[in-house]
Amino acid sequence: GPPPVVAALLRTVPGAGALMAAALRAAGPRTVDRGLRRAWHDPSAMPEPLRASYLSMLTDRSFAGALVEMTRAVAPLDLAPRLGEIGVPVLVVTGDDDRIVPVADSRRVAAALPAAELVVVPECGHCAHEEKPDEVVAAVESFLARTGLTG
């Protein structure tokens, strides 16, 4: 969920959402670029069209507003005690250099799921599907074949 101060502002201050949306648009390019660098193991490998697509979202007035509304709607859920109830096969994929969701967290989730498989993609950050798509597709295909989940 959002930082507690952000959640409190969104719940209690009239107009806070519009103000935050405007602030996001104003600070957006720097903020998004900083976030992208943090999300990738090797930010220099990010294709320019992908970087541009992330940055272009900020020019859409509805994007910042939607992000604020999504943040407002997020509620903390205590799902950890219920992970053991999930009986279907689950593939957990993470990059070994994920600085947003630590690998240790992905390991804990996979360990708590009765039928989980963990794949840690080497030299990869948070956006494994973008940074190492071939490795992620291979992991998914292999998982689907082993579990019989393919059509």
PDB file of C-alpha atoms in Angstrom:
ATOM      1  CA  GLY A   1       0.000   0.000   0.000  1.00  0.00           C
ATOM      2  CA  PRO A   2       0.924   3.671  -0.079  1.00  0.00           C
ATOM      3  CA  PRO A   3       3.026   5.283   2.631  1.00  0.00           C
ATOM      4  CA  PRO A   4       0.792   5.996   5.653  1.00  0.00           C
ATOM      5  CA  VAL A   5       1.010   9.768   5.224  1.00  0.00           C
ATOM      6  CA  VAL A   6      -0.151   9.503   1.585  1.00  0.00           C
ATOM      7  CA  ALA A   7      -3.041   7.222   2.528  1.00  0.00           C
ATOM      8  CA  ALA A   8      -4.098   9.610   5.308  1.00  0.00           C
ATOM      9  CA  LEU A   9      -3.987  12.619   2.982  1.00  0.00           C
ATOM     10  CA  LEU A  10      -6.057  10.854   0.340  1.00  0.00           C
ATOM     11  CA  ARG A  11      -8.663   9.828   2.917  1.00  0.00           C
ATOM     12  CA  THR A  12      -8.967  13.118   4.773  1.00  0.00           C
ATOM     13  CA  VAL A  13      -7.932  16.126   2.683  1.00  0.00           C
ATOM     14  CA  PRO A  14     -10.465  17.296   0.074  1.00  0.00           C
ATOM     15  CA  GLY A  15      -8.742  17.767  -3.271  1.00  0.00           C
ATOM     16  CA  ALA A  16      -5.627  15.850  -2.214  1.00  0.00           C
ATOM     17  CA  GLY A  17      -6.046  13.429  -5.114  1.00  0.00           C
ATOM     18  CA  ALA A  18      -6.087  16.192  -7.726  1.00  0.00           C
ATOM     19  CA  LEU A  19      -3.093  17.878  -6.074  1.00  0.00           C
ATOM     20  CA  MET A  20      -1.136  14.611  -6.005  1.00  0.00           C
ATOM     21  CA  ALA A  21      -2.017  13.906  -9.639  1.00  0.00           C
ATOM     22  CA  ALA A  22      -0.712  17.349 -10.628  1.00  0.00           C
ATOM     23  CA  ALA A  23       2.453  16.776  -8.586  1.00  0.00           C
ATOM     24  CA  LEU A  24       2.981  13.415 -10.283  1.00  0.00           C
ATOM     25  CA  ARG A  25       2.687  15.012 -13.718  1.00  0.00           C
ATOM     26  CA  ALA A  26       5.111  17.768 -12.729  1.00  0.00           C
ATOM     27  CA  ALA A  27       7.715  15.508 -11.124  1.00  0.00           C
ATOM     28  CA  GLY A  28       6.897  12.580 -13.365  1.00  0.00           C
ATOM     29  CA  PRO A  29       9.759  12.269 -15.824  1.00  0.00           C
ATOM     30  CA  ARG A  30      12.451  12.436 -13.124  1.00  0.00           C
ATOM     31  CA  THR A  31      10.483  10.149 -10.810  1.00  0.00           C
ATOM     32  CA  VAL A  32       9.679   7.590 -13.483  1.00  0.00           C
ATOM     33  CA  ASP A  33      13.239   7.578 -14.787  1.00  0.00           C
ATOM     34  CA  ARG A  34      14.596   7.074 -11.258  1.00  0.00           C
ATOM     35  CA  GLY A  35      12.092   4.243 -10.701  1.00  0.00           C
ATOM     36  CA  LEU A  36      13.012   2.589 -13.988  1.00  0.00           C
ATOM     37  CA  ARG A  37      16.707   2.708 -13.128  1.00  0.00           C
ATOM     38  CA  ARG A  38      15.907   1.103  -9.774  1.00  0.00           C
ATOM     39  CA  ALA A  39      13.697  -1.571 -11.381  1.00  0.00           C
ATOM     40  CA  TRP A  40      16.285  -2.808 -13.869  1.00  0.00           C
ATOM     41  CA  HIS A  41      19.507  -4.649 -13.070  1.00  0.00           C
ATOM     42  CA  ASP A  42      21.146  -2.916 -16.043  1.00  0.00           C
ATOM     43  CA  PRO A  43      19.247   0.307 -16.809  1.00  0.00           C
ATOM     44  CA  SER A  44      21.464   0.981 -19.817  1.00  0.00           C
ATOM     45  CA  ALA A  45      19.980  -2.120 -21.491  1.00  0.00           C
ATOM     46  CA  MET A  46      16.437  -0.735 -21.395  1.00  0.00           C
ATOM     47  CA  PRO A  47      15.279  -0.135 -24.966  1.00  0.00           C
ATOM     48  CA  GLU A  48      14.582   3.543 -25.569  1.00  0.00           C
ATOM     49  CA  PRO A  49      11.052   2.853 -26.915  1.00  0.00           C
ATOM     50  CA  LEU A  50      10.186   1.127 -23.618  1.00  0.00           C
ATOM     51  CA  ARG A  51      11.550   4.031 -21.557  1.00  0.00           C
ATOM     52  CA  ALA A  52       9.653   6.460 -23.789  1.00  0.00           C
ATOM     53  CA  SER A  53       6.415   4.513 -23.342  1.00  0.00           C
ATOM     54  CA  TYR A  54       6.691   4.765 -19.559  1.00  0.00           C
ATOM     55  CA  LEU A  55       7.420   8.479 -19.778  1.00  0.00           C
ATOM     56  CA  SER A  56       4.607   9.096 -22.276  1.00  0.00           C
ATOM     57  CA  MET A  57       2.039   7.877 -19.760  1.00  0.00           C
ATOM     58  CA  LEU A  58       2.704  11.022 -17.779  1.00  0.00           C
ATOM     59  CA  THR A  59       1.465  13.263 -20.565  1.00  0.00           C
ATOM     60  CA  ASP A  60      -1.952  11.608 -20.320  1.00  0.00           C
ATOM     61  CA  ARG A  61      -3.859  13.579 -17.682  1.00  0.00           C
ATOM     62  CA  SER A  62      -5.950  10.541 -16.797  1.00  0.00           C
ATOM     63  CA  PHE A  63      -2.906   8.398 -15.965  1.00  0.00           C
ATOM     64  CA  ALA A  64      -1.838  10.343 -12.882  1.00  0.00           C
ATOM     65  CA  GLY A  65      -5.438  10.505 -11.706  1.00  0.00           C
ATOM     66  CA  ALA A  66      -5.860   6.767 -12.191  1.00  0.00           C
ATOM     67  CA  LEU A  67      -2.625   6.126 -10.288  1.00  0.00           C
ATOM     68  CA  VAL A  68      -3.895   8.260  -7.401  1.00  0.00           C
ATOM     69  CA  GLU A  69      -7.244   6.415  -7.372  1.00  0.00           C
ATOM     70  CA  MET A  70      -5.489   3.061  -7.454  1.00  0.00           C
ATOM     71  CA  THR A  71      -3.318   4.171  -4.520  1.00  0.00           C
ATOM     72  CA  ARG A  72      -6.428   5.345  -2.670  1.00  0.00           C
ATOM     73  CA  ALA A  73      -8.121   1.962  -3.221  1.00  0.00           C
ATOM     74  CA  VAL A  74      -5.214  -0.181  -2.011  1.00  0.00           C
ATOM     75  CA  ALA A  75      -5.893  -1.712   1.364  1.00  0.00           C
ATOM     76  CA  PRO A  76      -3.348  -3.750   3.308  1.00  0.00           C
ATOM     77  CA  LEU A  77      -4.252  -7.415   3.266  1.00  0.00           C
ATOM     78  CA  ASP A  78      -2.833 -10.009   5.611  1.00  0.00           C
ATOM     79  CA  LEU A  79      -2.713 -12.857   3.118  1.00  0.00           C
ATOM     80  CA  ALA A  80       0.419 -14.616   4.344  1.00  0.00           C
ATOM     81  CA  PRO A  81      -1.466 -16.958   6.702  1.00  0.00           C
ATOM     82  CA  ARG A  82      -3.712 -18.060   3.821  1.00  0.00           C
ATOM     83  CA  LEU A  83      -1.029 -18.856   1.231  1.00  0.00           C
ATOM     84  CA  GLY A  84      -1.021 -22.503   2.329  1.00  0.00           C
ATOM     85  CA  GLU A  85      -4.641 -22.790   1.144  1.00  0.00           C
ATOM     86  CA  ILE A  86      -3.638 -22.288  -2.497  1.00  0.00           C
ATOM     87  CA  GLY A  87      -3.445 -25.779  -3.938  1.00  0.00           C
ATOM     88  CA  VAL A  88      -2.837 -25.009  -7.605  1.00  0.00           C
ATOM     89  CA  PRO A  89       0.655 -24.909  -9.085  1.00  0.00           C
ATOM     90  CA  VAL A  90       2.203 -21.446  -8.852  1.00  0.00           C
ATOM     91  CA  LEU A  91       5.281 -20.086 -10.590  1.00  0.00           C
ATOM     92  CA  VAL A  92       7.063 -17.298  -8.713  1.00  0.00           C
ATOM     93  CA  VAL A  93       9.521 -15.400 -10.907  1.00  0.00           C
ATOM     94  CA  THR A  94      11.945 -12.788  -9.616  1.00  0.00           C
ATOM     95  CA  GLY A  95      15.196 -11.186 -10.649  1.00  0.00           C
ATOM     96  CA  ASP A  96      18.270 -11.820  -8.513  1.00  0.00           C
ATOM     97  CA  ASP A  97      18.746  -8.032  -8.293  1.00  0.00           C
ATOM     98  CA  ASP A  98      15.133  -7.024  -7.582  1.00  0.00           C
ATOM     99  CA  ARG A  99      15.448  -3.888  -5.455  1.00  0.00           C
ATOM    100  CA  ILE A 100      11.668  -3.355  -5.258  1.00  0.00           C
ATOM    101  CA  VAL A 101      10.491  -6.772  -4.034  1.00  0.00           C
ATOM    102  CA  PRO A 102      13.507  -8.397  -2.372  1.00  0.00           C
ATOM    103  CA  VAL A 103      14.335 -11.924  -3.493  1.00  0.00           C
ATOM    104  CA  ALA A 104      13.962 -13.032   0.138  1.00  0.00           C
ATOM    105  CA  ASP A 105      10.267 -12.004  -0.031  1.00  0.00           C
ATOM    106  CA  SER A 106       9.752 -14.051  -3.199  1.00  0.00           C
ATOM    107  CA  ARG A 107      11.458 -17.017  -1.535  1.00  0.00           C
ATOM    108  CA  ARG A 108       9.128 -16.721   1.491  1.00  0.00           C
ATOM    109  CA  VAL A 109       6.043 -16.594  -0.751  1.00  0.00           C
ATOM    110  CA  ALA A 110       7.180 -19.611  -2.765  1.00  0.00           C
ATOM    111  CA  ALA A 111       7.975 -21.540   0.425  1.00  0.00           C
ATOM    112  CA  ALA A 112       4.515 -20.786   1.839  1.00  0.00           C
ATOM    113  CA  LEU A 113       2.706 -22.039  -1.276  1.00  0.00           C
ATOM    114  CA  PRO A 114       2.245 -25.836  -1.282  1.00  0.00           C
ATOM    115  CA  ALA A 115       2.731 -26.259  -5.035  1.00  0.00           C
ATOM    116  CA  ALA A 116       5.083 -23.410  -5.908  1.00  0.00           C
ATOM    117  CA  GLU A 117       8.204 -23.262  -7.976  1.00  0.00           C
ATOM    118  CA  LEU A 118      10.613 -20.349  -7.651  1.00  0.00           C
ATOM    119  CA  VAL A 119      12.673 -19.105 -10.581  1.00  0.00           C
ATOM    120  CA  VAL A 120      15.339 -16.497  -9.853  1.00  0.00           C
ATOM    121  CA  VAL A 121      16.506 -14.910 -13.103  1.00  0.00           C
ATOM    122  CA  PRO A 122      20.211 -14.022 -12.975  1.00  0.00           C
ATOM    123  CA  GLU A 123      21.420 -10.478 -13.638  1.00  0.00           C
ATOM    124  CA  CYS A 124      17.848  -9.204 -13.573  1.00  0.00           C
ATOM    125  CA  GLY A 125      15.878  -6.634 -11.634  1.00  0.00           C
ATOM    126  CA  HIS A 126      12.200  -6.175 -10.802  1.00  0.00           C
ATOM    127  CA  CYS A 127      10.880  -6.215 -14.383  1.00  0.00           C
ATOM    128  CA  ALA A 128      12.048  -9.674 -15.362  1.00  0.00           C
ATOM    129  CA  HIS A 129       9.402  -9.937 -18.089  1.00  0.00           C
ATOM    130  CA  GLU A 130      10.893  -6.844 -19.761  1.00  0.00           C
ATOM    131  CA  GLU A 131      14.565  -7.167 -18.901  1.00  0.00           C
ATOM    132  CA  LYS A 132      14.952 -10.904 -19.574  1.00  0.00           C
ATOM    133  CA  PRO A 133      11.851 -11.882 -21.592  1.00  0.00           C
ATOM    134  CA  ASP A 134      13.412 -14.979 -23.167  1.00  0.00           C
ATOM    135  CA  GLU A 135      14.347 -16.409 -19.765  1.00  0.00           C
ATOM    136  CA  VAL A 136      10.889 -15.654 -18.338  1.00  0.00           C
ATOM    137  CA  VAL A 137       9.079 -17.204 -21.318  1.00  0.00           C
ATOM    138  CA  ALA A 138      11.296 -20.308 -21.083  1.00  0.00           C
ATOM    139  CA  ALA A 139      10.530 -20.604 -17.341  1.00  0.00           C
ATOM    140  CA  VAL A 140       6.783 -20.231 -17.952  1.00  0.00           C
ATOM    141  CA  GLU A 141       6.759 -22.734 -20.824  1.00  0.00           C
ATOM    142  CA  SER A 142       8.757 -25.250 -18.792  1.00  0.00           C
ATOM    143  CA  PHE A 143       6.474 -24.772 -15.777  1.00  0.00           C
ATOM    144  CA  LEU A 144       3.344 -25.199 -17.895  1.00  0.00           C
ATOM    145  CA  ALA A 145       4.723 -28.349 -19.520  1.00  0.00           C
ATOM    146  CA  ARG A 146       5.733 -29.917 -16.168  1.00  0.00           C
ATOM    147  CA  THR A 147       2.456 -29.100 -14.480  1.00  0.00           C
ATOM    148  CA  GLY A 148       0.276 -30.092 -17.418  1.00  0.00           C
ATOM    149  CA  LEU A 149      -1.376 -26.667 -17.478  1.00  0.00           C
ATOM    150  CA  THR A 150      -0.964 -26.244 -21.228  1.00  0.00           C
ATOM    151  CA  GLY A 151      -4.000 -26.662 -23.463  1.00  0.00           C
TER     152      GLY A 151
END
